[in-house]
Amino acid sequence: MEKAPAAPHPEYDLLRPIENPGKSFYYIVAVLLAIILYTGYVYIRQVYYGLGVTGMAQPVTWGFYIINFVFFIGISHAGTLISAILRLSKAEWRRPITRMAEVITAIVLAIGGLHPIIDLGRPDRMTHLFYNGRLQSPLLWDIVSITAYFTASTVYLYIPMIPDIAILRDRGVKPRWLYEFLSWSWQGTEQQHKVLDRAMNILMVVVIPIAVSVHTIISYIFAMTVQPGWHSTIFGPYFVVGAIFSGIAAILVLMIVFRKVFHLERYLKLIHFNYLSVLLLIMSLLWFYFTFSEYLTGFYGHEPNEMRVFMYKFSGAFAPYFWTMVTCNFLLPLILLSNRKTRTIPGILIASISVIIGMWLERLIIVVPSLANPRLPYPTGIYIPTHTEWMLFLGGVSVFILGYMMFARFFPVISVWEIQEGRHESAKTVTERISSYMPDPQPRYTGSMENE
Amino acid sequence: MKWGMVIDLQKCTGCGECVAACKLENNVAIVEPKESEMGRTMLWMDMLTVYEGEYPRLRVRQFPRPCMHCDHPPCTKVCPVRATYKNEEGIVAQIYPQCIGCRYCMAACPYTVKSFNWYKPEWAPGIRETVNPDVSVRQVGVVEKCTFCVHRLQKAKEQAKSEGRNLREGDFQTACAESCPAGAIVFGDLENTGHRVNSLSRSPRATRLLEDLGTEPKVIYLKEVD
């Protein structure tokens, strides 16, 4: 059944990476696999010796693993929220970017969800969570919501992919069994399209509250304790805003990379970057608003323990990180993105990378200083991550890159059928839609309003 | 029944006898100096130092700090697997074989009393003989804490039962209370008017750590009078 693809597909650019991956793909995969294998060794070593191989100690008992957990789950908000909200609001420009965002969600969520397990002193007792689990513990809420989020977002990623998988199946791309199995005998009939649309509509409405709940609950892990710096009512929305913020930055970086590597300039146009970077700028302002509110209330309350943590961040040992965070999350994006001259692809890339770094620092600044300043007179703790923690962080990032590359190797990162649908139909439907909510050209004095 | 402890800071000399006695009684692991420098010293009973004033008018105060055995313990609320819980006699207990080592209880405890086994506990050959057979040795990767020497309570209860009588004051003492040369630590039933802790806890000098948090600790300090 060896058959070369027939006539070039109209969206050839999108299918080329799958039909003809090229050599450099395998080199990068080899490097990533080497890093991941080494990370696996480091983790097994940690399981064998105990968490002593990390830099955590009393009183800073949570370190990189929890920071990265919050960070990765935050990034995962790229997909579902961007794609679901844009789909829901019928923003036509979303078409080339929704899938890229959804893939981020699925992969990063899997990595982020593993971090609490990496953090466990006794990972062999994980099953206790099921038969001894206490639903009163915010950690259990977290397991429930992350599982729900992972399920919903993978289904939400997969369902709109079915027509594309069918295209690959029909073109005889190898491995055929994979596409035949995953395409679910999609023929593109009207009935099938109806079912698909309905499933997508249900999922995108369901996924938004789940995504909001996930990061709210992660903030609750901290906010439910009485620790200074954590016990805050603003934490839920603050974490959600931060998550979407870092998620948009992540998708922008990926879009720029894919545009360059796969030559997708035809699909990812400047207008997409422009719209998304304005969204990033808005999130940056929102982030600043939340941060400002959070710290100002702490400062005016002037509760001694709260102030100790506050000063530790503002002028103490954590000041360099704190002010770098403010620069990365607020000053730099504000300068780069509010100016039309710097809101170019390189400018957006710099702003996005700076936001990703800044948001990671934010997690660090939330987790460590509160633990490092216990209320009773203990010697203040210093947390210095070891090689093990750095490796597991690097390994997590490698798994993400590898996962994304494997996805791009087998499936189109830009939804082919949605682009085609957009080409054929959306111009008409958008015109109709606009005319439906525009004021009527002439007032009609028919005497009744029943018809409208 | 509500076990509690009164620590008279007027009597306490900060000698550290209680710290050592606790460590030996409960098989609390001894960590290497390098680990200790990292902040991994394991102490169920710790001696905390407060510096008051500025040099040269510096005043140093010390106070022993066991687990507070709160009536509203923040640690038990957050444990995902019920490895830490408050038993019916008010003791905040830890089930070591059930602990998954997430350290959420440590993060939630405002008194920072819990210890974690970062490595497998090891005893030097000479010291191994001193391991108390009544207390289980904790494994790597679990959280452990002061239990008010609950194994002694167990023994005392059985002794009392075999003699066909109720538990009396003095049947059961924690290792720290027993070892204190100044008699600064008193242990007993806070609800029993016959016990010394009951009257001491109502002393005008009585105070509790971080009382404003509403955790209601069952360790009561008697303030120093200058």
JSON list of C-alpha atoms in Angstrom, two decimals, chain A residues 159-270:
[
{"chain": "A", "resi": 159, "resn": "ILE", "atom": "CA", "xyz": [-12.41, 16.25, 18.75]},
{"chain": "A", "resi": 160, "resn": "PRO", "atom": "CA", "xyz": [-11.65, 19.16, 16.41]},
{"chain": "A", "resi": 161, "resn": "MET", "atom": "CA", "xyz": [-8.70, 17.14, 15.11]},
{"chain": "A", "resi": 162, "resn": "ILE", "atom": "CA", "xyz": [-10.79, 14.32, 13.69]},
{"chain": "A", "resi": 163, "resn": "PRO", "atom": "CA", "xyz": [-11.43, 15.90, 10.25]},
{"chain": "A", "resi": 164, "resn": "ASP", "atom": "CA", "xyz": [-7.71, 16.66, 9.91]},
{"chain": "A", "resi": 165, "resn": "ILE", "atom": "CA", "xyz": [-6.77, 13.12, 10.83]},
{"chain": "A", "resi": 166, "resn": "ALA", "atom": "CA", "xyz": [-9.17, 11.98, 8.13]},
{"chain": "A", "resi": 167, "resn": "ILE", "atom": "CA", "xyz": [-7.34, 14.17, 5.60]},
{"chain": "A", "resi": 168, "resn": "LEU", "atom": "CA", "xyz": [-4.07, 12.50, 6.54]},
{"chain": "A", "resi": 169, "resn": "ARG", "atom": "CA", "xyz": [-5.70, 9.07, 6.35]},
{"chain": "A", "resi": 170, "resn": "ASP", "atom": "CA", "xyz": [-7.07, 9.80, 2.88]},
{"chain": "A", "resi": 171, "resn": "ARG", "atom": "CA", "xyz": [-3.70, 10.97, 1.68]},
{"chain": "A", "resi": 172, "resn": "GLY", "atom": "CA", "xyz": [-2.15, 7.70, 2.80]},
{"chain": "A", "resi": 173, "resn": "VAL", "atom": "CA", "xyz": [0.33, 9.19, 5.24]},
{"chain": "A", "resi": 174, "resn": "LYS", "atom": "CA", "xyz": [2.24, 6.69, 7.32]},
{"chain": "A", "resi": 175, "resn": "PRO", "atom": "CA", "xyz": [1.60, 5.21, 9.88]},
{"chain": "A", "resi": 176, "resn": "ARG", "atom": "CA", "xyz": [-1.77, 4.51, 8.33]},
{"chain": "A", "resi": 177, "resn": "TRP", "atom": "CA", "xyz": [-3.15, 2.44, 11.19]},
{"chain": "A", "resi": 178, "resn": "LEU", "atom": "CA", "xyz": [-2.75, 5.42, 13.49]},
{"chain": "A", "resi": 179, "resn": "TYR", "atom": "CA", "xyz": [-4.75, 7.77, 11.32]},
{"chain": "A", "resi": 180, "resn": "GLU", "atom": "CA", "xyz": [-7.30, 5.14, 10.47]},
{"chain": "A", "resi": 181, "resn": "PHE", "atom": "CA", "xyz": [-7.81, 4.39, 14.13]},
{"chain": "A", "resi": 182, "resn": "LEU", "atom": "CA", "xyz": [-7.96, 8.02, 15.25]},
{"chain": "A", "resi": 183, "resn": "SER", "atom": "CA", "xyz": [-10.12, 9.33, 12.43]},
{"chain": "A", "resi": 184, "resn": "TRP", "atom": "CA", "xyz": [-13.09, 7.37, 13.72]},
{"chain": "A", "resi": 185, "resn": "SER", "atom": "CA", "xyz": [-14.27, 6.73, 10.18]},
{"chain": "A", "resi": 186, "resn": "TRP", "atom": "CA", "xyz": [-14.86, 10.41, 9.56]},
{"chain": "A", "resi": 187, "resn": "GLN", "atom": "CA", "xyz": [-16.36, 11.01, 6.14]},
{"chain": "A", "resi": 188, "resn": "GLY", "atom": "CA", "xyz": [-17.22, 14.67, 6.47]},
{"chain": "A", "resi": 189, "resn": "THR", "atom": "CA", "xyz": [-20.94, 14.21, 6.02]},
{"chain": "A", "resi": 190, "resn": "GLU", "atom": "CA", "xyz": [-23.31, 16.92, 7.09]},
{"chain": "A", "resi": 191, "resn": "GLN", "atom": "CA", "xyz": [-24.53, 14.83, 9.98]},
{"chain": "A", "resi": 192, "resn": "GLN", "atom": "CA", "xyz": [-20.96, 14.27, 11.19]},
{"chain": "A", "resi": 193, "resn": "HIS", "atom": "CA", "xyz": [-20.20, 17.96, 11.00]},
{"chain": "A", "resi": 194, "resn": "LYS", "atom": "CA", "xyz": [-23.31, 18.68, 13.02]},
{"chain": "A", "resi": 195, "resn": "VAL", "atom": "CA", "xyz": [-22.26, 16.24, 15.74]},
{"chain": "A", "resi": 196, "resn": "LEU", "atom": "CA", "xyz": [-18.72, 17.64, 15.74]},
{"chain": "A", "resi": 197, "resn": "ASP", "atom": "CA", "xyz": [-19.96, 21.20, 16.10]},
{"chain": "A", "resi": 198, "resn": "ARG", "atom": "CA", "xyz": [-22.23, 20.24, 18.90]},
{"chain": "A", "resi": 199, "resn": "ALA", "atom": "CA", "xyz": [-19.50, 18.37, 20.78]},
{"chain": "A", "resi": 200, "resn": "MET", "atom": "CA", "xyz": [-17.13, 21.31, 20.39]},
{"chain": "A", "resi": 201, "resn": "ASN", "atom": "CA", "xyz": [-19.75, 23.75, 21.60]},
{"chain": "A", "resi": 202, "resn": "ILE", "atom": "CA", "xyz": [-20.45, 21.72, 24.71]},
{"chain": "A", "resi": 203, "resn": "LEU", "atom": "CA", "xyz": [-16.78, 21.21, 25.48]},
{"chain": "A", "resi": 204, "resn": "MET", "atom": "CA", "xyz": [-15.73, 24.82, 25.10]},
{"chain": "A", "resi": 205, "resn": "VAL", "atom": "CA", "xyz": [-18.38, 25.92, 27.53]},
{"chain": "A", "resi": 206, "resn": "VAL", "atom": "CA", "xyz": [-17.48, 23.20, 30.01]},
{"chain": "A", "resi": 207, "resn": "VAL", "atom": "CA", "xyz": [-13.75, 23.73, 29.80]},
{"chain": "A", "resi": 208, "resn": "ILE", "atom": "CA", "xyz": [-13.74, 27.40, 30.84]},
{"chain": "A", "resi": 209, "resn": "PRO", "atom": "CA", "xyz": [-15.10, 26.98, 34.39]},
{"chain": "A", "resi": 210, "resn": "ILE", "atom": "CA", "xyz": [-12.92, 23.90, 34.87]},
{"chain": "A", "resi": 211, "resn": "ALA", "atom": "CA", "xyz": [-9.83, 25.85, 33.85]},
{"chain": "A", "resi": 212, "resn": "VAL", "atom": "CA", "xyz": [-10.71, 28.70, 36.20]},
{"chain": "A", "resi": 213, "resn": "SER", "atom": "CA", "xyz": [-11.31, 26.25, 39.02]},
{"chain": "A", "resi": 214, "resn": "VAL", "atom": "CA", "xyz": [-7.94, 24.55, 38.51]},
{"chain": "A", "resi": 215, "resn": "HIS", "atom": "CA", "xyz": [-5.87, 27.58, 39.22]},
{"chain": "A", "resi": 216, "resn": "THR", "atom": "CA", "xyz": [-8.18, 28.89, 41.91]},
{"chain": "A", "resi": 217, "resn": "ILE", "atom": "CA", "xyz": [-7.72, 25.61, 43.73]},
{"chain": "A", "resi": 218, "resn": "ILE", "atom": "CA", "xyz": [-3.97, 25.69, 43.31]},
{"chain": "A", "resi": 219, "resn": "SER", "atom": "CA", "xyz": [-4.03, 29.08, 45.00]},
{"chain": "A", "resi": 220, "resn": "TYR", "atom": "CA", "xyz": [-6.18, 27.59, 47.75]},
{"chain": "A", "resi": 221, "resn": "ILE", "atom": "CA", "xyz": [-3.39, 25.15, 48.61]},
{"chain": "A", "resi": 222, "resn": "PHE", "atom": "CA", "xyz": [-1.56, 28.22, 49.88]},
{"chain": "A", "resi": 223, "resn": "ALA", "atom": "CA", "xyz": [-4.43, 30.48, 50.87]},
{"chain": "A", "resi": 224, "resn": "MET", "atom": "CA", "xyz": [-6.06, 27.88, 53.15]},
{"chain": "A", "resi": 225, "resn": "THR", "atom": "CA", "xyz": [-3.13, 27.99, 55.56]},
{"chain": "A", "resi": 226, "resn": "VAL", "atom": "CA", "xyz": [-2.66, 30.79, 58.08]},
{"chain": "A", "resi": 227, "resn": "GLN", "atom": "CA", "xyz": [0.83, 31.57, 56.83]},
{"chain": "A", "resi": 228, "resn": "PRO", "atom": "CA", "xyz": [1.77, 35.21, 56.27]},
{"chain": "A", "resi": 229, "resn": "GLY", "atom": "CA", "xyz": [1.93, 36.03, 52.58]},
{"chain": "A", "resi": 230, "resn": "TRP", "atom": "CA", "xyz": [-0.35, 33.14, 51.67]},
{"chain": "A", "resi": 231, "resn": "HIS", "atom": "CA", "xyz": [-3.51, 33.68, 53.67]},
{"chain": "A", "resi": 232, "resn": "SER", "atom": "CA", "xyz": [-5.15, 35.97, 51.17]},
{"chain": "A", "resi": 233, "resn": "THR", "atom": "CA", "xyz": [-8.57, 36.20, 49.61]},
{"chain": "A", "resi": 234, "resn": "ILE", "atom": "CA", "xyz": [-7.25, 37.64, 46.38]},
{"chain": "A", "resi": 235, "resn": "PHE", "atom": "CA", "xyz": [-5.15, 34.57, 45.64]},
{"chain": "A", "resi": 236, "resn": "GLY", "atom": "CA", "xyz": [-7.76, 32.72, 43.59]},
{"chain": "A", "resi": 237, "resn": "PRO", "atom": "CA", "xyz": [-8.28, 35.37, 40.87]},
{"chain": "A", "resi": 238, "resn": "TYR", "atom": "CA", "xyz": [-4.64, 36.45, 41.18]},
{"chain": "A", "resi": 239, "resn": "PHE", "atom": "CA", "xyz": [-3.47, 32.96, 40.24]},
{"chain": "A", "resi": 240, "resn": "VAL", "atom": "CA", "xyz": [-5.96, 32.66, 37.41]},
{"chain": "A", "resi": 241, "resn": "VAL", "atom": "CA", "xyz": [-4.87, 35.99, 35.92]},
{"chain": "A", "resi": 242, "resn": "GLY", "atom": "CA", "xyz": [-1.21, 35.00, 36.26]},
{"chain": "A", "resi": 243, "resn": "ALA", "atom": "CA", "xyz": [-1.92, 31.65, 34.63]},
{"chain": "A", "resi": 244, "resn": "ILE", "atom": "CA", "xyz": [-3.61, 33.17, 31.59]},
{"chain": "A", "resi": 245, "resn": "PHE", "atom": "CA", "xyz": [-0.84, 35.77, 31.42]},
{"chain": "A", "resi": 246, "resn": "SER", "atom": "CA", "xyz": [1.93, 33.16, 31.25]},
{"chain": "A", "resi": 247, "resn": "GLY", "atom": "CA", "xyz": [-0.21, 31.03, 28.94]},
{"chain": "A", "resi": 248, "resn": "ILE", "atom": "CA", "xyz": [-0.52, 33.80, 26.35]},
{"chain": "A", "resi": 249, "resn": "ALA", "atom": "CA", "xyz": [3.23, 34.41, 26.55]},
{"chain": "A", "resi": 250, "resn": "ALA", "atom": "CA", "xyz": [3.89, 30.71, 25.96]},
{"chain": "A", "resi": 251, "resn": "ILE", "atom": "CA", "xyz": [1.65, 30.52, 22.91]},
{"chain": "A", "resi": 252, "resn": "LEU", "atom": "CA", "xyz": [3.26, 33.64, 21.45]},
{"chain": "A", "resi": 253, "resn": "VAL", "atom": "CA", "xyz": [6.72, 32.11, 21.78]},
{"chain": "A", "resi": 254, "resn": "LEU", "atom": "CA", "xyz": [5.54, 28.87, 20.19]},
{"chain": "A", "resi": 255, "resn": "MET", "atom": "CA", "xyz": [3.82, 30.70, 17.34]},
{"chain": "A", "resi": 256, "resn": "ILE", "atom": "CA", "xyz": [6.99, 32.62, 16.58]},
{"chain": "A", "resi": 257, "resn": "VAL", "atom": "CA", "xyz": [9.07, 29.43, 16.63]},
{"chain": "A", "resi": 258, "resn": "PHE", "atom": "CA", "xyz": [6.67, 27.50, 14.40]},
{"chain": "A", "resi": 259, "resn": "ARG", "atom": "CA", "xyz": [6.29, 30.38, 12.00]},
{"chain": "A", "resi": 260, "resn": "LYS", "atom": "CA", "xyz": [10.06, 30.46, 11.57]},
{"chain": "A", "resi": 261, "resn": "VAL", "atom": "CA", "xyz": [10.70, 26.70, 11.45]},
{"chain": "A", "resi": 262, "resn": "PHE", "atom": "CA", "xyz": [7.75, 25.60, 9.32]},
{"chain": "A", "resi": 263, "resn": "HIS", "atom": "CA", "xyz": [7.55, 28.79, 7.23]},
{"chain": "A", "resi": 264, "resn": "LEU", "atom": "CA", "xyz": [3.99, 29.46, 8.22]},
{"chain": "A", "resi": 265, "resn": "GLU", "atom": "CA", "xyz": [4.03, 33.16, 7.39]},
{"chain": "A", "resi": 266, "resn": "ARG", "atom": "CA", "xyz": [0.98, 32.60, 5.22]},
{"chain": "A", "resi": 267, "resn": "TYR", "atom": "CA", "xyz": [-1.01, 31.45, 8.22]},
{"chain": "A", "resi": 268, "resn": "LEU", "atom": "CA", "xyz": [0.40, 33.22, 11.23]},
{"chain": "A", "resi": 269, "resn": "LYS", "atom": "CA", "xyz": [0.19, 36.77, 10.10]},
{"chain": "A", "resi": 270, "resn": "LEU", "atom": "CA", "xyz": [1.25, 39.93, 11.83]}
]
